[in-house]
């Protein structure tokens, strides 16, 4: 699944910028941090190295002075005088020995001066046999022999033996000296007089110089100087430690420990520096070196934490700065990305509302950038779509309107066609039935004539042979009755057929006739027709009523035919048993004129109703002359100009025929 | 009981508006040996009146021992109306009715049988056909059983 596609543009933008920014900031801060750290640590190391070098230098400078002092003293006549005053007989009496008292008298002001100047702890005068007969501090070693006495194993005894053997000054290694109760270094020089050794001068160095070496000057809070000598398979701490005041000459370190290994390297003469774990198990930055005169390893170390405190502080500062930068950039980027995506969001909303079918939404982005142009284009597009839509809707409703009108017209036409179809059907039926009827007669009676002639022929043959009265009578009957009868039927049938055909012809002619429109005075026309029936009307004592009949625009001949047939039928079917009544009326409307003819005659029975307008069909009153053509004509004429005709029973007796004729327009007005 | 044996008892009613057709039908029936009385009615109303004993034939109904030869196209009441009236009336519905008409429209034929006619015969235009049809009708009438009302 691709997450990118599920995040909105805004968050994608946000994420991208934040990631880029973050990686840049982190990279920069990381490299800065690394650079700083390296600088700081190299500075620290240099610092340590400098301290180490200074300490070692100071120590060695201090050590250099002492032999000079020793040499100088050993040349002094006073020292020689004091040595010559040695009396082996009572030296073991210590301070009360004569030689001690003598030396003290001789040396008092010297020694106080040198003790101060050369910083030695003690001075010894030793006989050539190793008897210590004078010391400044008068410790327990005074009055003892270095060869045989209790201190014969001490470093003083060792260095004395070396000096006696080598006949020159010697310096001892640093070691614990029991009579002083602390570490000590001794220098012993033979004193000559006229090439004879008259005794030995020994100095015990003031160990406070070591304390100066391990002083805390320039060592920050956690700085520490370790001084150590090799002691068997261990390392012995010489001077007190900052964190271990009582460590001097007591505390040992394993040579295999981290610090021990570094100190061992120093004892082998190698300078160096490194990150170490010290005796307290704490990480320290350390630099070490060697003091060959004393065979001492010296190490300056500072806790890493303190050294790197600045680095850690920087680290924290960087983290805070990065966090602040990220926060600020988050806010800024969020604002920027929103300003970029807000128009897109708006556009999106507009598009969505358009998709859901609403044209109300427009993009109201006031910008000139790409999104602004897009919004403008979108608005134009929506406007276009809306106007197209409106056009389509208008056209649709117009089409619908046309469709409805068309449907209405089709319905009208269909009704007309259905009526016409019905006409054709009944016409076909009538033609097939009624016109066959006379043919049956013609064929039938021609056949009858054939019979008659065959009979006559047979009878005429027999006439020659045996003629009798009955045959004559038969022949006479054939000639007088049968033949004329057949002839009569044939003639009648032919006449009837001829009549029917001419009627059909007339009907089809009037159906196709073109109208000649002219003003027709209906009043005048109807009264003329009534006048032509004057005799019949008078016979039936008929009352005629005529309404206000207008002058209409129509075909005069057509109107004469229609009114003539309607009025003629009204007159013909009057009931002779009551006084006649005929009323003619007209009603003009916007669309045309409705003409009515009412009578009080026989009327039309319900079972005859559907045959009234059919050709050759006649009603129940067969005694009335007629061919069954009149109403068929009228209907054809009325329909020919788009009108209609119907009938209904009159209130009491008789029938009302109502013909509707649509308004005609005159072709040429004068 | 059939026409032949009781030729004088069964009356043939001929409902036909065209006198020529009536004459031809009668002549051809006679030639086929039909000697029964033939009553000619020239329209549907007269036919019903004759059978039901109304109008001009008031008082003498002829619902028994009759056969009706009925034309369809007649004035006043046409053949369909007569057929319907007779077949829907309990007293006349058993009268055998033979439709004898110039129309051979299948629709008309079906309608007549639906209304309950017994036989439908078409009048051919040519004389040979016509007289043959009528003569065969005559032969047929000779063997037809007619309910006599007893």
JSON list of C-alpha atoms in Angstrom, two decimals, chain B residues 4-125:
[
{"chain": "B", "resi": 4, "resn": "UNK", "atom": "CA", "xyz": [-89.75, -35.85, -46.20]},
{"chain": "B", "resi": 5, "resn": "UNK", "atom": "CA", "xyz": [-92.21, -37.92, -44.30]},
{"chain": "B", "resi": 6, "resn": "UNK", "atom": "CA", "xyz": [-93.95, -34.95, -42.84]},
{"chain": "B", "resi": 7, "resn": "UNK", "atom": "CA", "xyz": [-93.41, -32.62, -45.74]},
{"chain": "B", "resi": 8, "resn": "UNK", "atom": "CA", "xyz": [-96.69, -30.90, -45.22]},
{"chain": "B", "resi": 9, "resn": "UNK", "atom": "CA", "xyz": [-96.10, -30.32, -41.58]},
{"chain": "B", "resi": 10, "resn": "UNK", "atom": "CA", "xyz": [-92.83, -28.33, -41.71]},
{"chain": "B", "resi": 11, "resn": "UNK", "atom": "CA", "xyz": [-92.90, -24.74, -42.97]},
{"chain": "B", "resi": 12, "resn": "UNK", "atom": "CA", "xyz": [-89.80, -23.18, -44.50]},
{"chain": "B", "resi": 13, "resn": "UNK", "atom": "CA", "xyz": [-89.49, -19.49, -43.58]},
{"chain": "B", "resi": 14, "resn": "UNK", "atom": "CA", "xyz": [-87.48, -17.52, -46.10]},
{"chain": "B", "resi": 15, "resn": "UNK", "atom": "CA", "xyz": [-86.21, -14.24, -44.65]},
{"chain": "B", "resi": 16, "resn": "UNK", "atom": "CA", "xyz": [-84.93, -12.31, -47.67]},
{"chain": "B", "resi": 17, "resn": "UNK", "atom": "CA", "xyz": [-85.26, -8.61, -48.62]},
{"chain": "B", "resi": 18, "resn": "UNK", "atom": "CA", "xyz": [-84.47, -9.13, -52.31]},
{"chain": "B", "resi": 19, "resn": "UNK", "atom": "CA", "xyz": [-87.55, -10.57, -54.10]},
{"chain": "B", "resi": 20, "resn": "UNK", "atom": "CA", "xyz": [-85.36, -11.94, -56.90]},
{"chain": "B", "resi": 21, "resn": "UNK", "atom": "CA", "xyz": [-83.27, -13.91, -54.43]},
{"chain": "B", "resi": 22, "resn": "UNK", "atom": "CA", "xyz": [-86.40, -15.17, -52.77]},
{"chain": "B", "resi": 23, "resn": "UNK", "atom": "CA", "xyz": [-87.85, -16.33, -56.09]},
{"chain": "B", "resi": 24, "resn": "UNK", "atom": "CA", "xyz": [-84.62, -18.04, -57.16]},
{"chain": "B", "resi": 25, "resn": "UNK", "atom": "CA", "xyz": [-84.30, -19.78, -53.79]},
{"chain": "B", "resi": 26, "resn": "UNK", "atom": "CA", "xyz": [-87.88, -21.00, -53.94]},
{"chain": "B", "resi": 27, "resn": "UNK", "atom": "CA", "xyz": [-87.57, -22.25, -57.55]},
{"chain": "B", "resi": 28, "resn": "UNK", "atom": "CA", "xyz": [-84.40, -24.18, -56.79]},
{"chain": "B", "resi": 29, "resn": "UNK", "atom": "CA", "xyz": [-85.83, -25.69, -53.61]},
{"chain": "B", "resi": 30, "resn": "UNK", "atom": "CA", "xyz": [-88.84, -26.87, -55.60]},
{"chain": "B", "resi": 31, "resn": "UNK", "atom": "CA", "xyz": [-86.57, -28.36, -58.27]},
{"chain": "B", "resi": 32, "resn": "UNK", "atom": "CA", "xyz": [-84.82, -30.28, -55.48]},
{"chain": "B", "resi": 33, "resn": "UNK", "atom": "CA", "xyz": [-88.15, -31.83, -54.63]},
{"chain": "B", "resi": 34, "resn": "UNK", "atom": "CA", "xyz": [-89.08, -29.69, -51.64]},
{"chain": "B", "resi": 35, "resn": "UNK", "atom": "CA", "xyz": [-92.87, -29.44, -51.56]},
{"chain": "B", "resi": 36, "resn": "UNK", "atom": "CA", "xyz": [-93.18, -27.80, -48.13]},
{"chain": "B", "resi": 37, "resn": "UNK", "atom": "CA", "xyz": [-94.92, -24.53, -47.63]},
{"chain": "B", "resi": 38, "resn": "UNK", "atom": "CA", "xyz": [-92.50, -21.62, -48.10]},
{"chain": "B", "resi": 39, "resn": "UNK", "atom": "CA", "xyz": [-93.23, -18.42, -46.15]},
{"chain": "B", "resi": 40, "resn": "UNK", "atom": "CA", "xyz": [-91.43, -15.40, -47.57]},
{"chain": "B", "resi": 41, "resn": "UNK", "atom": "CA", "xyz": [-90.63, -12.52, -45.13]},
{"chain": "B", "resi": 42, "resn": "UNK", "atom": "CA", "xyz": [-88.97, -9.51, -46.73]},
{"chain": "B", "resi": 43, "resn": "UNK", "atom": "CA", "xyz": [-87.22, -8.14, -43.65]},
{"chain": "B", "resi": 44, "resn": "UNK", "atom": "CA", "xyz": [-86.06, -9.16, -40.16]},
{"chain": "B", "resi": 45, "resn": "UNK", "atom": "CA", "xyz": [-88.93, -7.54, -38.31]},
{"chain": "B", "resi": 46, "resn": "UNK", "atom": "CA", "xyz": [-91.56, -9.39, -40.40]},
{"chain": "B", "resi": 47, "resn": "UNK", "atom": "CA", "xyz": [-89.67, -12.64, -39.83]},
{"chain": "B", "resi": 48, "resn": "UNK", "atom": "CA", "xyz": [-89.75, -12.21, -36.04]},
{"chain": "B", "resi": 49, "resn": "UNK", "atom": "CA", "xyz": [-93.41, -11.12, -36.21]},
{"chain": "B", "resi": 50, "resn": "UNK", "atom": "CA", "xyz": [-94.32, -14.23, -38.22]},
{"chain": "B", "resi": 51, "resn": "UNK", "atom": "CA", "xyz": [-92.56, -16.60, -35.84]},
{"chain": "B", "resi": 52, "resn": "UNK", "atom": "CA", "xyz": [-93.66, -14.93, -32.62]},
{"chain": "B", "resi": 53, "resn": "UNK", "atom": "CA", "xyz": [-97.17, -14.13, -33.89]},
{"chain": "B", "resi": 54, "resn": "UNK", "atom": "CA", "xyz": [-96.92, -10.37, -33.58]},
{"chain": "B", "resi": 55, "resn": "UNK", "atom": "CA", "xyz": [-97.62, -7.33, -35.75]},
{"chain": "B", "resi": 56, "resn": "UNK", "atom": "CA", "xyz": [-99.18, -8.35, -39.08]},
{"chain": "B", "resi": 57, "resn": "UNK", "atom": "CA", "xyz": [-99.28, -12.01, -37.93]},
{"chain": "B", "resi": 58, "resn": "UNK", "atom": "CA", "xyz": [-100.83, -11.23, -34.60]},
{"chain": "B", "resi": 59, "resn": "UNK", "atom": "CA", "xyz": [-102.28, -14.26, -32.83]},
{"chain": "B", "resi": 60, "resn": "UNK", "atom": "CA", "xyz": [-100.61, -17.04, -34.90]},
{"chain": "B", "resi": 61, "resn": "UNK", "atom": "CA", "xyz": [-97.14, -17.88, -33.67]},
{"chain": "B", "resi": 62, "resn": "UNK", "atom": "CA", "xyz": [-95.01, -20.31, -35.70]},
{"chain": "B", "resi": 63, "resn": "UNK", "atom": "CA", "xyz": [-92.48, -21.62, -33.23]},
{"chain": "B", "resi": 64, "resn": "UNK", "atom": "CA", "xyz": [-92.96, -25.35, -33.98]},
{"chain": "B", "resi": 65, "resn": "UNK", "atom": "CA", "xyz": [-92.22, -27.37, -37.11]},
{"chain": "B", "resi": 66, "resn": "UNK", "atom": "CA", "xyz": [-90.42, -24.52, -38.90]},
{"chain": "B", "resi": 67, "resn": "UNK", "atom": "CA", "xyz": [-87.05, -24.06, -40.51]},
{"chain": "B", "resi": 68, "resn": "UNK", "atom": "CA", "xyz": [-85.68, -20.55, -40.99]},
{"chain": "B", "resi": 69, "resn": "UNK", "atom": "CA", "xyz": [-83.55, -19.64, -44.04]},
{"chain": "B", "resi": 70, "resn": "UNK", "atom": "CA", "xyz": [-82.09, -16.28, -42.94]},
{"chain": "B", "resi": 71, "resn": "UNK", "atom": "CA", "xyz": [-80.37, -13.57, -44.99]},
{"chain": "B", "resi": 72, "resn": "UNK", "atom": "CA", "xyz": [-78.04, -11.29, -42.96]},
{"chain": "B", "resi": 73, "resn": "UNK", "atom": "CA", "xyz": [-78.37, -7.95, -44.75]},
{"chain": "B", "resi": 74, "resn": "UNK", "atom": "CA", "xyz": [-81.95, -6.80, -44.35]},
{"chain": "B", "resi": 75, "resn": "UNK", "atom": "CA", "xyz": [-83.64, -3.51, -43.54]},
{"chain": "B", "resi": 76, "resn": "UNK", "atom": "CA", "xyz": [-85.28, -2.66, -40.21]},
{"chain": "B", "resi": 77, "resn": "UNK", "atom": "CA", "xyz": [-83.85, -5.65, -38.38]},
{"chain": "B", "resi": 78, "resn": "UNK", "atom": "CA", "xyz": [-80.91, -7.47, -39.93]},
{"chain": "B", "resi": 79, "resn": "UNK", "atom": "CA", "xyz": [-80.12, -11.18, -39.77]},
{"chain": "B", "resi": 80, "resn": "UNK", "atom": "CA", "xyz": [-77.90, -10.92, -36.73]},
{"chain": "B", "resi": 81, "resn": "UNK", "atom": "CA", "xyz": [-80.58, -9.22, -34.70]},
{"chain": "B", "resi": 82, "resn": "UNK", "atom": "CA", "xyz": [-83.15, -11.85, -35.73]},
{"chain": "B", "resi": 83, "resn": "UNK", "atom": "CA", "xyz": [-80.72, -14.67, -34.95]},
{"chain": "B", "resi": 84, "resn": "UNK", "atom": "CA", "xyz": [-79.91, -13.20, -31.56]},
{"chain": "B", "resi": 85, "resn": "UNK", "atom": "CA", "xyz": [-83.55, -12.60, -30.69]},
{"chain": "B", "resi": 86, "resn": "UNK", "atom": "CA", "xyz": [-84.58, -16.14, -31.63]},
{"chain": "B", "resi": 87, "resn": "UNK", "atom": "CA", "xyz": [-81.66, -17.92, -29.97]},
{"chain": "B", "resi": 88, "resn": "UNK", "atom": "CA", "xyz": [-82.02, -15.99, -26.72]},
{"chain": "B", "resi": 89, "resn": "UNK", "atom": "CA", "xyz": [-85.72, -16.77, -26.42]},
{"chain": "B", "resi": 90, "resn": "UNK", "atom": "CA", "xyz": [-86.57, -20.07, -24.71]},
{"chain": "B", "resi": 91, "resn": "UNK", "atom": "CA", "xyz": [-89.60, -20.67, -26.96]},
{"chain": "B", "resi": 92, "resn": "UNK", "atom": "CA", "xyz": [-87.72, -20.14, -30.26]},
{"chain": "B", "resi": 93, "resn": "UNK", "atom": "CA", "xyz": [-84.16, -21.22, -29.56]},
{"chain": "B", "resi": 94, "resn": "UNK", "atom": "CA", "xyz": [-84.65, -24.76, -30.93]},
{"chain": "B", "resi": 95, "resn": "UNK", "atom": "CA", "xyz": [-85.78, -23.58, -34.39]},
{"chain": "B", "resi": 96, "resn": "UNK", "atom": "CA", "xyz": [-83.13, -24.73, -36.90]},
{"chain": "B", "resi": 97, "resn": "UNK", "atom": "CA", "xyz": [-81.65, -21.63, -38.54]},
{"chain": "B", "resi": 98, "resn": "UNK", "atom": "CA", "xyz": [-79.78, -21.76, -41.83]},
{"chain": "B", "resi": 99, "resn": "UNK", "atom": "CA", "xyz": [-77.86, -18.56, -42.66]},
{"chain": "B", "resi": 100, "resn": "UNK", "atom": "CA", "xyz": [-78.12, -17.96, -46.42]},
{"chain": "B", "resi": 101, "resn": "UNK", "atom": "CA", "xyz": [-76.15, -14.90, -47.47]},
{"chain": "B", "resi": 102, "resn": "UNK", "atom": "CA", "xyz": [-73.90, -13.38, -50.14]},
{"chain": "B", "resi": 103, "resn": "UNK", "atom": "CA", "xyz": [-71.15, -12.62, -47.58]},
{"chain": "B", "resi": 104, "resn": "UNK", "atom": "CA", "xyz": [-68.39, -15.13, -47.05]},
{"chain": "B", "resi": 105, "resn": "UNK", "atom": "CA", "xyz": [-66.41, -12.99, -44.59]},
{"chain": "B", "resi": 106, "resn": "UNK", "atom": "CA", "xyz": [-64.88, -15.40, -42.02]},
{"chain": "B", "resi": 107, "resn": "UNK", "atom": "CA", "xyz": [-65.61, -12.85, -39.30]},
{"chain": "B", "resi": 108, "resn": "UNK", "atom": "CA", "xyz": [-69.32, -12.90, -40.15]},
{"chain": "B", "resi": 109, "resn": "UNK", "atom": "CA", "xyz": [-69.37, -16.69, -40.31]},
{"chain": "B", "resi": 110, "resn": "UNK", "atom": "CA", "xyz": [-67.80, -16.95, -36.89]},
{"chain": "B", "resi": 111, "resn": "UNK", "atom": "CA", "xyz": [-70.15, -14.34, -35.45]},
{"chain": "B", "resi": 112, "resn": "UNK", "atom": "CA", "xyz": [-73.20, -16.23, -36.70]},
{"chain": "B", "resi": 113, "resn": "UNK", "atom": "CA", "xyz": [-72.04, -19.53, -35.23]},
{"chain": "B", "resi": 114, "resn": "UNK", "atom": "CA", "xyz": [-71.28, -17.68, -31.97]},
{"chain": "B", "resi": 115, "resn": "UNK", "atom": "CA", "xyz": [-74.85, -16.39, -31.94]},
{"chain": "B", "resi": 116, "resn": "UNK", "atom": "CA", "xyz": [-76.07, -19.98, -32.35]},
{"chain": "B", "resi": 117, "resn": "UNK", "atom": "CA", "xyz": [-76.86, -20.49, -36.05]},
{"chain": "B", "resi": 118, "resn": "UNK", "atom": "CA", "xyz": [-77.07, -24.13, -37.13]},
{"chain": "B", "resi": 119, "resn": "UNK", "atom": "CA", "xyz": [-75.73, -23.93, -40.73]},
{"chain": "B", "resi": 120, "resn": "UNK", "atom": "CA", "xyz": [-74.05, -21.14, -42.68]},
{"chain": "B", "resi": 121, "resn": "UNK", "atom": "CA", "xyz": [-74.40, -21.28, -46.47]},
{"chain": "B", "resi": 122, "resn": "UNK", "atom": "CA", "xyz": [-72.87, -18.79, -48.87]},
{"chain": "B", "resi": 123, "resn": "UNK", "atom": "CA", "xyz": [-74.92, -17.69, -51.95]},
{"chain": "B", "resi": 124, "resn": "UNK", "atom": "CA", "xyz": [-72.52, -17.98, -54.91]},
{"chain": "B", "resi": 125, "resn": "UNK", "atom": "CA", "xyz": [-72.84, -15.27, -57.58]}
]
